[in-house]
Amino acid sequence: MTTAQDESPAPGEQADGTEAPAAPAAAGIAETVGRVLAMAAAAASPSRPGDTAEIQAITDAMIRLLVGTPLRSDGQLTIKSLAHEAGLKRNKLTHKHTGLKDLFYALVRMQDTRPKAVDNLKRTNDELQQKLTRLRAERDRLRTDVQQLVRVVHVLEVENQQLREAADSDGVVRVLPVQHRPSTR
């Protein structure tokens, strides 16, 4: 006899049997605290359901940022990004929901890994730094080549001037013999 519970994957395992990526503990804490705060806000002031919705939005945004899958923001672990991710103004976090702001800062300090968005930015930055280094080296090489070509042109101009002066001094113009090629008709 099989139940739905027997068919479900074990914790930390996906349906295909592979190991599921573990969500950071900070995201779990944010989810639990957010749920408790939302229930407390709903019970304390049922006439103001907006507070509960704000708490839920902030909590969901915290989880997305801490896991590294932002939907609306740049993925940085800042209050500005959290507010943008939650779809709220920043003053909601800095003045009204200061407990959630403090929780977010604590969870960020506790987290030992960077979000995926920051890792992607770091990788892109590293690639751009390498490209910049290559381009600077090429620029320096081209500058050296240009300086060498300038010297060559100068030497050729001096030699050309000397040849002109030598030709003018004796007044004789010498015609160089022309080599004729046999026709192939």
CSV table of C-alpha atoms in Angstrom, one decimal:
chain,number,residue,atom,x,y,z
A,1,MET,CA,0.0,0.0,0.0
A,2,THR,CA,1.5,3.3,-1.1
A,3,THR,CA,0.7,6.7,0.3
A,4,ALA,CA,1.4,10.1,-1.2
A,5,GLN,CA,3.9,10.6,1.7
A,6,ASP,CA,5.8,7.5,0.6
A,7,GLU,CA,6.1,8.8,-3.0
A,8,SER,CA,7.3,12.3,-2.0
A,9,PRO,CA,11.1,12.8,-2.0
A,10,ALA,CA,13.0,12.8,1.2
A,11,PRO,CA,14.1,16.2,2.7
A,12,GLY,CA,17.1,17.5,0.7
A,13,GLU,CA,16.3,15.3,-2.3
A,14,GLN,CA,14.5,16.1,-5.5
A,15,ALA,CA,11.8,14.0,-7.2
A,16,ASP,CA,14.4,12.7,-9.6
A,17,GLY,CA,16.5,11.4,-6.8
A,18,THR,CA,19.3,14.0,-7.1
A,19,GLU,CA,20.5,16.1,-4.2
A,20,ALA,CA,18.5,19.4,-3.9
A,21,PRO,CA,20.5,22.5,-3.3
A,22,ALA,CA,20.2,23.5,0.3
A,23,ALA,CA,18.6,26.9,0.8
A,24,PRO,CA,20.6,29.0,3.2
A,25,ALA,CA,19.6,28.8,6.8
A,26,ALA,CA,19.1,32.6,6.8
A,27,ALA,CA,16.2,32.2,4.3
A,28,GLY,CA,14.5,29.7,6.6
A,29,ILE,CA,14.8,32.0,9.5
A,30,ALA,CA,13.5,34.9,7.5
A,31,GLU,CA,10.5,32.9,6.4
A,32,THR,CA,9.7,31.7,9.9
A,33,VAL,CA,10.0,35.1,11.5
A,34,GLY,CA,8.1,36.8,8.7
A,35,ARG,CA,5.2,34.3,9.1
A,36,VAL,CA,5.1,34.8,12.8
A,37,LEU,CA,5.2,38.6,12.5
A,38,ALA,CA,2.5,38.6,9.8
A,39,MET,CA,0.3,36.5,12.0
A,40,ALA,CA,1.0,38.8,15.0
A,41,ALA,CA,0.3,41.9,12.9
A,42,ALA,CA,-3.0,40.4,11.6
A,43,ALA,CA,-4.1,39.5,15.2
A,44,ALA,CA,-3.0,42.8,16.7
A,45,SER,CA,-4.7,45.1,14.2
A,46,PRO,CA,-7.2,43.3,12.0
A,47,SER,CA,-8.4,46.7,10.7
A,48,ARG,CA,-5.0,47.3,9.0
A,49,PRO,CA,-4.4,44.4,6.7
A,50,GLY,CA,-1.8,46.5,4.8
A,51,ASP,CA,0.8,45.9,7.6
A,52,THR,CA,0.4,42.1,7.2
A,53,ALA,CA,0.9,42.4,3.4
A,54,GLU,CA,4.0,44.6,3.9
A,55,ILE,CA,5.5,42.2,6.3
A,56,GLN,CA,4.8,39.3,3.9
A,57,ALA,CA,6.3,41.2,1.0
A,58,ILE,CA,9.4,42.1,3.0
A,59,THR,CA,9.8,38.5,4.2
A,60,ASP,CA,9.4,37.1,0.6
A,61,ALA,CA,11.9,39.7,-0.6
A,62,MET,CA,14.4,38.7,2.1
A,63,ILE,CA,14.2,35.1,1.2
A,64,ARG,CA,14.7,35.8,-2.5
A,65,LEU,CA,17.7,38.0,-1.8
A,66,LEU,CA,19.3,35.6,0.7
A,67,VAL,CA,18.8,32.6,-1.6
A,68,GLY,CA,20.2,34.7,-4.5
A,69,THR,CA,17.2,34.8,-6.8
A,70,PRO,CA,16.1,38.4,-6.9
A,71,LEU,CA,13.1,39.3,-9.1
A,72,ARG,CA,13.0,43.1,-9.1
A,73,SER,CA,16.3,44.3,-7.6
A,74,ASP,CA,20.1,44.0,-8.3
A,75,GLY,CA,20.5,41.2,-5.8
A,76,GLN,CA,22.7,43.1,-3.4
A,77,LEU,CA,22.2,42.5,0.3
A,78,THR,CA,21.2,46.1,1.2
A,79,ILE,CA,18.1,47.7,2.6
A,80,LYS,CA,17.7,49.6,-0.7
A,81,SER,CA,17.7,46.4,-2.6
A,82,LEU,CA,15.4,44.7,-0.1
A,83,ALA,CA,12.9,47.6,-0.3
A,84,HIS,CA,13.0,47.5,-4.1
A,85,GLU,CA,12.6,43.7,-4.1
A,86,ALA,CA,9.6,44.0,-1.8
A,87,GLY,CA,8.1,46.7,-4.0
A,88,LEU,CA,8.0,49.2,-1.0
A,89,LYS,CA,9.6,52.5,-0.3
A,90,ARG,CA,12.8,52.3,1.8
A,91,ASN,CA,11.3,54.3,4.6
A,92,LYS,CA,8.9,51.4,5.3
A,93,LEU,CA,11.9,49.5,6.4
A,94,THR,CA,13.9,52.3,8.1
A,95,HIS,CA,11.0,53.7,10.1
A,96,LYS,CA,8.0,51.3,10.2
A,97,HIS,CA,9.4,47.8,10.1
A,98,THR,CA,12.7,48.4,11.8
A,99,GLY,CA,12.6,44.9,13.4
A,100,LEU,CA,12.6,43.3,9.9
A,101,LYS,CA,15.4,45.6,8.8
A,102,ASP,CA,17.5,44.6,11.9
A,103,LEU,CA,16.6,40.9,11.2
A,104,PHE,CA,17.8,41.3,7.6
A,105,TYR,CA,21.1,42.9,8.6
A,106,ALA,CA,21.6,40.1,11.1
A,107,LEU,CA,20.9,37.4,8.6
A,108,VAL,CA,23.2,39.0,6.0
A,109,ARG,CA,26.0,39.0,8.6
A,110,MET,CA,25.3,35.4,9.4
A,111,GLN,CA,25.3,34.3,5.8
A,112,ASP,CA,28.7,32.9,4.7
A,113,THR,CA,28.0,32.9,1.0
A,114,ARG,CA,27.3,35.6,-1.5
A,115,PRO,CA,24.1,35.5,-3.6
A,116,LYS,CA,24.3,34.2,-7.1
A,117,ALA,CA,23.7,37.6,-8.6
A,118,VAL,CA,26.8,38.9,-6.8
A,119,ASP,CA,28.8,35.9,-8.0
A,120,ASN,CA,27.7,36.6,-11.5
A,121,LEU,CA,28.8,40.2,-11.2
A,122,LYS,CA,32.1,39.2,-9.7
A,123,ARG,CA,32.7,36.8,-12.6
A,124,THR,CA,31.8,39.4,-15.2
A,125,ASN,CA,34.0,41.9,-13.4
A,126,ASP,CA,37.0,39.5,-13.4
A,127,GLU,CA,36.5,38.8,-17.1
A,128,LEU,CA,36.4,42.6,-17.8
A,129,GLN,CA,39.5,43.1,-15.7
A,130,GLN,CA,41.3,40.4,-17.8
A,131,LYS,CA,40.2,42.0,-21.0
A,132,LEU,CA,41.3,45.4,-19.8
A,133,THR,CA,44.7,44.0,-19.0
A,134,ARG,CA,45.0,42.4,-22.4
A,135,LEU,CA,43.9,45.7,-24.1
A,136,ARG,CA,46.4,47.7,-22.1
A,137,ALA,CA,49.2,45.4,-23.1
A,138,GLU,CA,48.2,45.6,-26.7
A,139,ARG,CA,48.0,49.4,-26.5
A,140,ASP,CA,51.5,49.5,-25.0
A,141,ARG,CA,52.8,47.2,-27.8
A,142,LEU,CA,51.2,49.4,-30.4
A,143,ARG,CA,52.7,52.6,-28.9
A,144,THR,CA,56.1,50.9,-29.0
A,145,ASP,CA,55.5,50.0,-32.7
A,146,VAL,CA,54.4,53.5,-33.5
A,147,GLN,CA,57.5,55.0,-31.9
A,148,GLN,CA,59.7,52.6,-33.9
A,149,LEU,CA,57.9,53.5,-37.1
A,150,VAL,CA,58.4,57.2,-36.4
A,151,ARG,CA,62.1,56.6,-36.0
A,152,VAL,CA,62.3,54.6,-39.3
A,153,VAL,CA,60.4,57.4,-41.2
A,154,HIS,CA,62.7,60.0,-39.8
A,155,VAL,CA,65.8,58.0,-40.9
A,156,LEU,CA,64.3,57.6,-44.4
A,157,GLU,CA,63.6,61.3,-44.6
A,158,VAL,CA,67.2,62.1,-43.6
A,159,GLU,CA,68.6,59.7,-46.2
A,160,ASN,CA,66.2,61.1,-48.8
A,161,GLN,CA,67.3,64.6,-48.0
A,162,GLN,CA,71.0,63.5,-48.3
A,163,LEU,CA,70.4,61.9,-51.6
A,164,ARG,CA,68.7,65.0,-52.9
A,165,GLU,CA,71.6,67.2,-51.8
A,166,ALA,CA,74.1,64.8,-53.3
A,167,ALA,CA,72.2,64.9,-56.7
A,168,ASP,CA,72.0,68.7,-56.6
A,169,SER,CA,75.8,69.2,-55.9
A,170,ASP,CA,77.2,67.8,-59.1
A,171,GLY,CA,74.2,68.7,-61.3
A,172,VAL,CA,74.2,65.4,-63.1
A,173,VAL,CA,71.0,63.5,-63.3
A,174,ARG,CA,71.6,59.8,-63.8
A,175,VAL,CA,69.1,57.7,-65.5
A,176,LEU,CA,68.8,54.2,-64.2
A,177,PRO,CA,68.7,51.5,-66.8
A,178,VAL,CA,65.3,50.0,-67.3
A,179,GLN,CA,65.1,46.2,-67.5
A,180,HIS,CA,62.8,45.1,-70.3
A,181,ARG,CA,61.0,41.9,-69.9
A,182,PRO,CA,60.7,39.6,-72.9
A,183,SER,CA,57.1,39.6,-74.2
A,184,THR,CA,55.2,36.3,-73.8
A,185,ARG,CA,53.3,36.5,-77.1
